[in-house]
Short mmCIF file of C-alpha atoms and ligand atoms in Angstrom, two decimals:
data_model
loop_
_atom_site.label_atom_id
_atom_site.label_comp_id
_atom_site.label_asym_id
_atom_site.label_seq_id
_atom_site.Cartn_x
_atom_site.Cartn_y
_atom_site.Cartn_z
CA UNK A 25 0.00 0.00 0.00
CA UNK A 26 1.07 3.69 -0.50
CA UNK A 27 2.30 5.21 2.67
CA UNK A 28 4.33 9.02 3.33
CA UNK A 29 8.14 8.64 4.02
CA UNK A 30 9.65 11.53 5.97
CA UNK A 31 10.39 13.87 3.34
CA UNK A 32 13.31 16.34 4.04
CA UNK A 33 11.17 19.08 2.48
CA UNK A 34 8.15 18.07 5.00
CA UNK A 35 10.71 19.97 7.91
CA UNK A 36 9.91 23.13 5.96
CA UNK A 37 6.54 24.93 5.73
CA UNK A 38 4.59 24.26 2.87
CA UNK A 39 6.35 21.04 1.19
CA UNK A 40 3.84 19.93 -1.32
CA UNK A 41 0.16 22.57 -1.70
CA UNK A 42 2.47 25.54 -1.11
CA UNK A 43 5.38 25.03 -3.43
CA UNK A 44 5.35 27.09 -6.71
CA UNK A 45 4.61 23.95 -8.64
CA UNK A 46 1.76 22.95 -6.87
CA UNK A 47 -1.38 23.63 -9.28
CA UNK A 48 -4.36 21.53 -7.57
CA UNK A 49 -2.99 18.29 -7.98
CA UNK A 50 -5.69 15.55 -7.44
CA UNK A 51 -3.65 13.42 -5.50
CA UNK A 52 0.42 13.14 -4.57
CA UNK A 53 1.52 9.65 -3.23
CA UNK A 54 4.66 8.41 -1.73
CA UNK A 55 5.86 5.45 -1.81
CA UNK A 56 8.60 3.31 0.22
CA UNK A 57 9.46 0.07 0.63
CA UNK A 58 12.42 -0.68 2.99
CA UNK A 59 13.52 -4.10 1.11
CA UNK A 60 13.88 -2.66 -2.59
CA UNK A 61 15.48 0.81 -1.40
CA UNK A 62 12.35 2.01 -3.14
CA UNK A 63 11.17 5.93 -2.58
CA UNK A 64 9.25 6.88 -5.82
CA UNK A 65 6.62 9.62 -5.45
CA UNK A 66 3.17 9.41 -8.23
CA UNK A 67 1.80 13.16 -9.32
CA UNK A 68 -1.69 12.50 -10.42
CA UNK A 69 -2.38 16.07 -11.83
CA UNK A 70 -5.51 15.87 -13.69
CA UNK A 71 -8.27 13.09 -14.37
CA UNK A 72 -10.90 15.12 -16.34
CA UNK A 73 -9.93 13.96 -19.52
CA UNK A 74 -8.95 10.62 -18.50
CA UNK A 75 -6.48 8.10 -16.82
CA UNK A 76 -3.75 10.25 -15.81
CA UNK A 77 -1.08 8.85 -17.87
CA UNK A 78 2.58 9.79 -17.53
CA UNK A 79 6.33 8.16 -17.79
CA UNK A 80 8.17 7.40 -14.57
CA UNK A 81 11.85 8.99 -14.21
CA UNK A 82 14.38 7.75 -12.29
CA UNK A 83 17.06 10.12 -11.33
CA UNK A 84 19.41 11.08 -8.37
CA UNK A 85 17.83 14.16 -7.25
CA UNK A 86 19.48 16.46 -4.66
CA UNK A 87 16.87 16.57 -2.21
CA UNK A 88 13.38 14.92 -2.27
CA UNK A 89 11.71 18.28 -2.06
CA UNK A 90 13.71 18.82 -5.74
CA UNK A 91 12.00 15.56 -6.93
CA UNK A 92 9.15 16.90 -5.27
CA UNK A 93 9.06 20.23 -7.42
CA UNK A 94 9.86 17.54 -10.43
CA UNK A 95 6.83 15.25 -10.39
CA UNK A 96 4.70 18.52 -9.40
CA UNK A 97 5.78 19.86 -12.60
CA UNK A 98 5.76 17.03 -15.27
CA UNK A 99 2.60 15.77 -14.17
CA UNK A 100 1.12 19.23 -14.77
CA UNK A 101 2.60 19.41 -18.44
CA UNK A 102 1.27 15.72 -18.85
CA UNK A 103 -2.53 17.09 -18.38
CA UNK A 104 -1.62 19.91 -21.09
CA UNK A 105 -0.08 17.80 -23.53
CA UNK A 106 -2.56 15.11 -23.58
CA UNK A 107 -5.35 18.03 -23.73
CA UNK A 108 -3.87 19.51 -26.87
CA UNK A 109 -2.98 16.00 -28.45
CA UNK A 110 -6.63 15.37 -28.46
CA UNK A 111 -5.84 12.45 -26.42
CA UNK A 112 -8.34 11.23 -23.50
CA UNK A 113 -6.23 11.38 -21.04
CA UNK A 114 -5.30 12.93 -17.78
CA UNK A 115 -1.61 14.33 -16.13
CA UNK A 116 0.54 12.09 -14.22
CA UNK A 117 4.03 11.06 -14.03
CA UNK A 118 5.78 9.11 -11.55
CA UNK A 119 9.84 9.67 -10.17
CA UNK A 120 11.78 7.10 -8.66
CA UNK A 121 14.65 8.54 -6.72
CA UNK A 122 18.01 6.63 -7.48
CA UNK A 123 20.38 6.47 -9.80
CA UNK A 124 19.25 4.47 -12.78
CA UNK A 125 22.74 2.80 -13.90
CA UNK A 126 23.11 1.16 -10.10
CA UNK A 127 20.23 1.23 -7.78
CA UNK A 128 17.45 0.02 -10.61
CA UNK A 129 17.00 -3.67 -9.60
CA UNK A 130 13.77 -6.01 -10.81
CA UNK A 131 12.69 -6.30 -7.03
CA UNK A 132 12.37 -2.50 -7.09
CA UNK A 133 10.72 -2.25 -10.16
CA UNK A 134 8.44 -4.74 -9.15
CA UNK A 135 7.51 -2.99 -6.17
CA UNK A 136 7.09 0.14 -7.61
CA UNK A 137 4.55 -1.60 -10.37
CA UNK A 138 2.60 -2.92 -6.87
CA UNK A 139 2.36 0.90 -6.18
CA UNK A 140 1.30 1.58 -9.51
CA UNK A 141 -1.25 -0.86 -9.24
CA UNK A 142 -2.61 -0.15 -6.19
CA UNK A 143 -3.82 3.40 -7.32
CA UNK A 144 -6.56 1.05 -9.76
CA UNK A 145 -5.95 2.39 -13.09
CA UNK A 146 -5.95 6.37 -11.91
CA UNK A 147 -2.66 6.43 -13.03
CA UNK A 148 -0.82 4.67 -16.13
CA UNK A 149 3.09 4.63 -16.38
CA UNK A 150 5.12 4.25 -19.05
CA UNK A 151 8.65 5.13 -19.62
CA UNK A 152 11.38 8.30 -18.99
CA UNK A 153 14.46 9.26 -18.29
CA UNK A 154 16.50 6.03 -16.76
CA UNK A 155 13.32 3.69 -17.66
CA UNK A 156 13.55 0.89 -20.41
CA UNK A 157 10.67 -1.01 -22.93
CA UNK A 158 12.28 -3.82 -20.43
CA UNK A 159 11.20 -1.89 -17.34
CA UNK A 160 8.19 -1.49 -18.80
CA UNK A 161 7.50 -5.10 -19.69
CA UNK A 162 8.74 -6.24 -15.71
CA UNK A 163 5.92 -3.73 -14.52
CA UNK A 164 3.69 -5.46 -16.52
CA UNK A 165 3.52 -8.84 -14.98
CA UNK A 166 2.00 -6.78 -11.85
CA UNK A 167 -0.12 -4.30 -13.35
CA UNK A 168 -2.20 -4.17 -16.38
CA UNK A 169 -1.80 0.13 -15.88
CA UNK A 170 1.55 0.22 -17.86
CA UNK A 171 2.32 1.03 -21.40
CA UNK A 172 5.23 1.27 -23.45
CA UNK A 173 5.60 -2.10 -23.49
CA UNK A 174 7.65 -4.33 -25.79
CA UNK A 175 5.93 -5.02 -29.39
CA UNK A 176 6.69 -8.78 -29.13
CA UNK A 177 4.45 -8.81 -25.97
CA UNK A 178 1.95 -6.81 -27.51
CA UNK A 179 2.99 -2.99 -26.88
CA UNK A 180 3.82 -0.47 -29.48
CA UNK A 181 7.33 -0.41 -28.29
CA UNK A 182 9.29 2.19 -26.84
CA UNK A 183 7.77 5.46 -27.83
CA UNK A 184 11.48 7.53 -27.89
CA UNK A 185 11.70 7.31 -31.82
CA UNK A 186 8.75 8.46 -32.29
CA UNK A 187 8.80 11.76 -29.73
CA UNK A 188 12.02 12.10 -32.09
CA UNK A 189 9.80 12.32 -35.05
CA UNK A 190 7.21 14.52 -33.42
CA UNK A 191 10.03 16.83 -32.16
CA UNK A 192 11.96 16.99 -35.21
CA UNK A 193 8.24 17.60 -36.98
CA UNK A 194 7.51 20.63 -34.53
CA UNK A 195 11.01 21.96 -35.06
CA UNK A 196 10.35 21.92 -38.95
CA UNK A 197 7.52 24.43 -38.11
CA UNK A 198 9.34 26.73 -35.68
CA UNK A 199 12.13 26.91 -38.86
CA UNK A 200 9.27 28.22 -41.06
CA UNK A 201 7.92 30.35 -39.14
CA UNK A 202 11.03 31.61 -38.25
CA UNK A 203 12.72 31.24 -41.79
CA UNK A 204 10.07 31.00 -43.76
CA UNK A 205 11.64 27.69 -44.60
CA UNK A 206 11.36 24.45 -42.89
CA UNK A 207 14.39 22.89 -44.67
CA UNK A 208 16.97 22.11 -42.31
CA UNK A 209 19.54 21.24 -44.50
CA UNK A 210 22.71 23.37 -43.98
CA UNK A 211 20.98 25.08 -40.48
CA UNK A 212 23.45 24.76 -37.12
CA UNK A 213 21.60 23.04 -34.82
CA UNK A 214 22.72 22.29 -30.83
CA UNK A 215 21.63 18.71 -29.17
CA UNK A 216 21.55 18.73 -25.55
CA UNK A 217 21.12 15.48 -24.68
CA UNK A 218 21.32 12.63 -27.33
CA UNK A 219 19.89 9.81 -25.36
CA UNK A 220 16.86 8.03 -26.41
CA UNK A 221 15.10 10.56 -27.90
CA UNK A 222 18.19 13.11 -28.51
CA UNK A 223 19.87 10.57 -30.65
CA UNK A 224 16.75 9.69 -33.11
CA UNK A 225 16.18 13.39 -33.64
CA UNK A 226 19.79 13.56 -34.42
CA UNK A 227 19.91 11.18 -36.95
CA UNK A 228 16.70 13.04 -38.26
CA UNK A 229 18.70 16.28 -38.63
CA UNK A 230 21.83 14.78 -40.40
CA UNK A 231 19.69 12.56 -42.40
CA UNK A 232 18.29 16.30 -43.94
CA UNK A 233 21.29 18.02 -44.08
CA UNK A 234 21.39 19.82 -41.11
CA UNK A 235 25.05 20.83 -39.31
CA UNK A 236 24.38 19.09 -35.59
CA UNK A 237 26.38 19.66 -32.76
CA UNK A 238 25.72 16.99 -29.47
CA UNK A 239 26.66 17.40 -25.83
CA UNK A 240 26.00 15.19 -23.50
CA UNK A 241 27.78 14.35 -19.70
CA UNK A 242 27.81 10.67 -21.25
CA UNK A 243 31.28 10.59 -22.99
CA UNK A 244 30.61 6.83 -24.40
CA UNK A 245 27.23 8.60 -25.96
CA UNK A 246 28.63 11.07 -27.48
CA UNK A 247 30.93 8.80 -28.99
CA UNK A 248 28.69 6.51 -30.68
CA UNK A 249 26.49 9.06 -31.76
CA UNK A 250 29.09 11.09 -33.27
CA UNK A 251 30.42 8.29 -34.99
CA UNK A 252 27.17 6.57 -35.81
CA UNK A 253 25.69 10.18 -37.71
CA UNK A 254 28.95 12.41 -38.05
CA UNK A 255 27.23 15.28 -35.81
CA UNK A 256 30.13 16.72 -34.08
CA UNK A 257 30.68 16.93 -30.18
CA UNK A 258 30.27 20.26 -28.29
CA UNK A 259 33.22 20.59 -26.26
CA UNK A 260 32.86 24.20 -24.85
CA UNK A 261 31.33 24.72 -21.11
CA UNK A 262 28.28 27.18 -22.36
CA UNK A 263 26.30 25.83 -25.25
CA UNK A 264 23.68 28.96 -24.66
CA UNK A 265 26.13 31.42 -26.22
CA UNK A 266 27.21 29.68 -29.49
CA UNK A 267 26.02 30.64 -33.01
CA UNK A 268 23.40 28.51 -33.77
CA UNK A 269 19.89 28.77 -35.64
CA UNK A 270 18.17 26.13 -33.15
CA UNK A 271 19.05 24.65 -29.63
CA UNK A 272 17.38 21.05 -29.11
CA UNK A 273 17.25 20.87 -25.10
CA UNK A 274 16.82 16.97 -25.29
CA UNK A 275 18.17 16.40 -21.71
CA UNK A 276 16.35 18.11 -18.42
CA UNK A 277 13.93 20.78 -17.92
CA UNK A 278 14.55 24.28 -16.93
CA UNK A 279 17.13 24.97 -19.05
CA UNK A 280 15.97 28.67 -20.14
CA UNK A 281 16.16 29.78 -17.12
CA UNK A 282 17.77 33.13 -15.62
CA UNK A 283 21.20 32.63 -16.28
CA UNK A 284 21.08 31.10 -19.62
CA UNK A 285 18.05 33.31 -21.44
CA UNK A 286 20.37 36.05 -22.14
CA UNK A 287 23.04 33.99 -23.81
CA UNK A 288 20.57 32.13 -25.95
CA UNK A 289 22.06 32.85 -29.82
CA UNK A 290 19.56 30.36 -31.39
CA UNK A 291 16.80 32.14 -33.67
CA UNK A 292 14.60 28.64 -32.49
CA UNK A 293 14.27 26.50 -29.56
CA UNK A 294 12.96 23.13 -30.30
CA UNK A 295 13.53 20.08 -28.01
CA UNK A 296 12.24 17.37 -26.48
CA UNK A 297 12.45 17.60 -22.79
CA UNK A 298 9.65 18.55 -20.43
CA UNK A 299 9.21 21.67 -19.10
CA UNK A 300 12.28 23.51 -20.71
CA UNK A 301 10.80 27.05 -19.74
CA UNK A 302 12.36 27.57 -15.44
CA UNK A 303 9.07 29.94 -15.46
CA UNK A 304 6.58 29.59 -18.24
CA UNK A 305 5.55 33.42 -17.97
CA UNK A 306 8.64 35.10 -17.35
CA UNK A 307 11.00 33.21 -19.59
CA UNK A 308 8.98 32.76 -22.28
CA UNK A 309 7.91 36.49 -22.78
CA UNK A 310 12.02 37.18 -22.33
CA UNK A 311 11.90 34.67 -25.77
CA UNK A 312 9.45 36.80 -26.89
CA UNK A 313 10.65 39.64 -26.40
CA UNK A 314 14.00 38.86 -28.24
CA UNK A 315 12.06 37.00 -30.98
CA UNK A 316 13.19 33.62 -30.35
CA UNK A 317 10.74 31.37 -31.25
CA UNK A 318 9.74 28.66 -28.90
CA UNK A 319 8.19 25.35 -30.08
CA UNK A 320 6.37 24.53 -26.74
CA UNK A 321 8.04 21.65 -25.53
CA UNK A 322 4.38 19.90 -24.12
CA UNK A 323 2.68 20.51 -28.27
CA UNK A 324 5.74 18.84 -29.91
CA UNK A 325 7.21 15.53 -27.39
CA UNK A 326 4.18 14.43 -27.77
CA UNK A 327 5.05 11.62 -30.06
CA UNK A 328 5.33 9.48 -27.39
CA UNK A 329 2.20 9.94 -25.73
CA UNK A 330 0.60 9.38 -28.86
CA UNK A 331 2.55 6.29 -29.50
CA UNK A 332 1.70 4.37 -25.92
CA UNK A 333 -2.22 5.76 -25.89
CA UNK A 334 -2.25 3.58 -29.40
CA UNK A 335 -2.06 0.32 -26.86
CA UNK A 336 -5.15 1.83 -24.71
CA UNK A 337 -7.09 2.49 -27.86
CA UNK A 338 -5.88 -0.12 -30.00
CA UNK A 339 -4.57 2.05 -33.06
CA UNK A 340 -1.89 1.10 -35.43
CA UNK A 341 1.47 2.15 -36.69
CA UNK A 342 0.06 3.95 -39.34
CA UNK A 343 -2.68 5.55 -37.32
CA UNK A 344 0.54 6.85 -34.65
CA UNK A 345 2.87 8.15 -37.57
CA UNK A 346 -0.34 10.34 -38.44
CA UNK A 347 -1.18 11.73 -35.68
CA UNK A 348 2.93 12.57 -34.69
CA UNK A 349 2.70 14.26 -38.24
CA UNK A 350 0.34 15.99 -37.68
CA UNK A 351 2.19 17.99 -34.76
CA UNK A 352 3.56 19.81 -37.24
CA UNK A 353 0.42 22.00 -38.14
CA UNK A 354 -0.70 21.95 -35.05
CA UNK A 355 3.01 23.79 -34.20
CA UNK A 356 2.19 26.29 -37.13
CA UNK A 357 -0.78 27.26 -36.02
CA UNK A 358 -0.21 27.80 -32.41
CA UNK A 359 2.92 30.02 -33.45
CA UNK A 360 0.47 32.05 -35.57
CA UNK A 361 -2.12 32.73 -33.48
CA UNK A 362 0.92 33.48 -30.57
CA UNK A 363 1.97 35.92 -33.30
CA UNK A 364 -1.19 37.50 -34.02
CA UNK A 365 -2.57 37.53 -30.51
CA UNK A 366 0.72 38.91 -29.22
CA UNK A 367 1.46 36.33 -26.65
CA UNK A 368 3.93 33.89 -26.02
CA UNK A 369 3.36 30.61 -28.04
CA UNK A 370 3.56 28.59 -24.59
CA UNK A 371 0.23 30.36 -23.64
CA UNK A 372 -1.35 30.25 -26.79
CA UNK A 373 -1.03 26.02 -26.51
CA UNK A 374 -2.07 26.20 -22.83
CA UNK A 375 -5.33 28.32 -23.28
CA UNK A 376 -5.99 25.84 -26.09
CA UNK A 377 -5.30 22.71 -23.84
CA UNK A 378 -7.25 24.46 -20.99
CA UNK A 379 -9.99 24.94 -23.00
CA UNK A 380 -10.44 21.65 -23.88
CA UNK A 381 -10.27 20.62 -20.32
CA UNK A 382 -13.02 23.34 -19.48
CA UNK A 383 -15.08 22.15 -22.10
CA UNK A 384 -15.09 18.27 -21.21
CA UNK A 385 -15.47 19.39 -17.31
CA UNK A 386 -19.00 21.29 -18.27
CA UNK A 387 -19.92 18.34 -20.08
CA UNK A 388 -19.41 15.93 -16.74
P1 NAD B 409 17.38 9.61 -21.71
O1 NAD B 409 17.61 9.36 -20.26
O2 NAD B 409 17.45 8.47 -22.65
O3 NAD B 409 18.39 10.72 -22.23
C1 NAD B 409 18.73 11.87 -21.54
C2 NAD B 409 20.17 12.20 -21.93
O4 NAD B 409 20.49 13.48 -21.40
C3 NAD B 409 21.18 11.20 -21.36
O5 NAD B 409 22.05 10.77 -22.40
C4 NAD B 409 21.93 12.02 -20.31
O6 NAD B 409 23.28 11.62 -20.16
C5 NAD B 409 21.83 13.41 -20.89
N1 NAD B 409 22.01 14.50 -19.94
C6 NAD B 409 21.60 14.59 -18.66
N2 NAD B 409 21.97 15.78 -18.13
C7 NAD B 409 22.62 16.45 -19.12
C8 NAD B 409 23.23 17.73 -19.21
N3 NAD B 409 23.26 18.55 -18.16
N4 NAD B 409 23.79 18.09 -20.39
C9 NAD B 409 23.77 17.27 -21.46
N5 NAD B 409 23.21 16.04 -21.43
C10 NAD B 409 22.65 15.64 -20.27
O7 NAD B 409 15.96 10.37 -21.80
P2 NAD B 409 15.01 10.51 -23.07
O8 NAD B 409 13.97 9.45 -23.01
O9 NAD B 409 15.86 10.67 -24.30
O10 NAD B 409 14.26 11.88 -22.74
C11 NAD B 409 14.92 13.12 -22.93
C12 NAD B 409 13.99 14.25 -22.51
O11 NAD B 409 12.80 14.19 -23.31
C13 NAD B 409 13.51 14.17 -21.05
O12 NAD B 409 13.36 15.48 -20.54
C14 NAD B 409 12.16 13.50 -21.16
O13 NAD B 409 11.32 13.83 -20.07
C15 NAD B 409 11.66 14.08 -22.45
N6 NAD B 409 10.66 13.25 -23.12
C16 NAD B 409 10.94 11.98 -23.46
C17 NAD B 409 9.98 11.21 -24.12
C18 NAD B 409 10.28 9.80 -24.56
O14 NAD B 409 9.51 9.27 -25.37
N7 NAD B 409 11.35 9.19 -24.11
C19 NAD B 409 8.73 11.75 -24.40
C20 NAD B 409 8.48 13.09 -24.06
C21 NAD B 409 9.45 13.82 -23.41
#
């Protein structure tokens, strides 16, 4: 059963409803189990639209109140990406805290599915950062409320190639609108982060042309993808204030933040990680402002959502590669109506998303 563990960040006031990324989550649980090492904590943002269905991360935070602030926020953007998909589906996600390369263990998993499981279908995992199909497929001898699972046992695989596709789709736009060309042949474009998802949308980009640079803090990675592709490795300490035409962030979220928004050279910022804007308000009006133009991160990763709903709703390949295609007008016209409405693009996909959330709750 889910029970609290004595979080660090419970000492302070206001640990959970009064931290910044607290937005009337339905329901926050914690989980521990003493014999796996477990701690994992489930954000189950939204359920008007559906399940709340979200990917579980496993990282080594700092302090739990930092993966706290982390499940707060992705299963908030989880609810808003779904909503503007057109998917039927709520916000969650789920972080276990641990580092992926040594602590992950099949008891743990296991346990964690249990978890999962006990919440009856409210919530539906799938995979993220430091999760594998194989994780995935482990879960799901305990829990029918898992996707991303392996095709061979049924799943539509691991979704990463195809949030490449929908990323490298939405990117295409913001180079339009931005270029008035959405040719990326011969354009300098900056990777950050070329694991699962970095790498397909890197072989995406050299495959048209462009001129990628990677960085990663995996040295074998960069390695192999340089080699595998021929995008060249970043070696400086400040990607933000090279020449480029687009930075991919393809790693973490918060990367625009205070420190980095002045630096930014790119013209676009396309990528596929979560949450990429430190404060959706303030640093995306400062991209505004200096006419970068922002792909919102929760319109175009969406590929991978689309790809693990198609086991909930039974959809094929075909069906998947449409839909991820199709984030490419969807891109277009949110950066037009941002354009003509004089806002940032972020909002102009949230007020969408939220109306569709609005609309289904008056219809409850
Ligand atoms: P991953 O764990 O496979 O890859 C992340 C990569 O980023 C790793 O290679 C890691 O070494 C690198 N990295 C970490 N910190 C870094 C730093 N400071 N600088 C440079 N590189 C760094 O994860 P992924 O599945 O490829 O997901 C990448 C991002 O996209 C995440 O933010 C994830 O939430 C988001 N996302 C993924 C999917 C999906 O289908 N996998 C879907 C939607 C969104």
């Amino acid at each position: 059963m889910a029970q609290a563990f004595p979080l660090e960040a419970i000492k302070n006031a206001d640990p959970v409803f009064g931290q910044l990324s607290f937005d009337n989550h339905e329901q926050i649980v914690f989980c521990n189990d003493k014999d796996t090492g477990l701690k994992a904590i489930i954000g189950i943002h939204n359920t008007v639209l559906g399940p709340a269905l979200g990917g579980t991360r496993m990282w080594q935070y700092k302090s739990e109140a930092d993966a706290v602030n982390d499940v707060l926020r992705l299963s908030r953007g989880m609810t808003y990406k779904s909503a503007i998909t057109g998917l039927n589906l709520g916000g969650g996600k789920a972080v276990i805290i641990g580092d992926a390369k040594t602590q992950k263990t099949p008891e743990l998993m296991l346990r964690f599915g249990e978890f999962v499981h006990s919440l009856g279908g409210r919530y539906i995992t799938a995979e993220d950062v430091g999760m594998k199909t194989e994780d995935m497929d482990l879960v799901r001898t305990v829990t029918p409320y898992v996707t991303g699972i392996s095709e061979d046992k049924g799943g539509a695989g691991n979704p990463s190639p195809i949030t490449a596709y929908g990323v490298f789709m939405g990117m295409k736009a913001a180079a339009y609108h931005q270029f008035g060309s959405n040719d990326l042949d011969g354009r300098v474009v900056y990777v950050q982060g070329i694991g699962n998802v970095g790498e397909a949308l890197v072989e995406h980009l050299c495959d048209e042309g462009a001129n990628v640079y990677i960085s990663d803090i995996c040295e074998e990675r960069l390695q192999m993808v340089s080699q595998r592709y021929g995008a060249k490795i970043y070696r400086g300490d400040n990607i933000y204030g090279e020449a480029m035409d687009i930075y991919a962030p393809c790693a973490l979220g918060a990367t625009i933040n205070d420190q980095t928004i002045n630096q930014l050279q790119a013209k676009v910022v396309a990528g596929a990680a979560n949450n990429q804007l430190a404060s959706e308000a303030k640093h995306g009006e400062l991209l505004r402002e200096r006419g970068i133009v922002y792909a919102p991160d929760f319109l175009i990763n969406a590929g991978g959502i689309i790809n693990v709903y198609a086991e909930l709703e039974n959809y094929g390949k075909t069906e998947i590669m449409r839909k991820t295609e199709n984030i490419y007008n969807t891109t277009l016209e949110i950066l037009t109506k941002a354009e003509v409405q004089q806002i940032t693009s972020h909002q102009a996909a949230f007020d969408i998303a939220k109306a569709r959330i609005e609309l289904r709750k008056r219809e409850q």
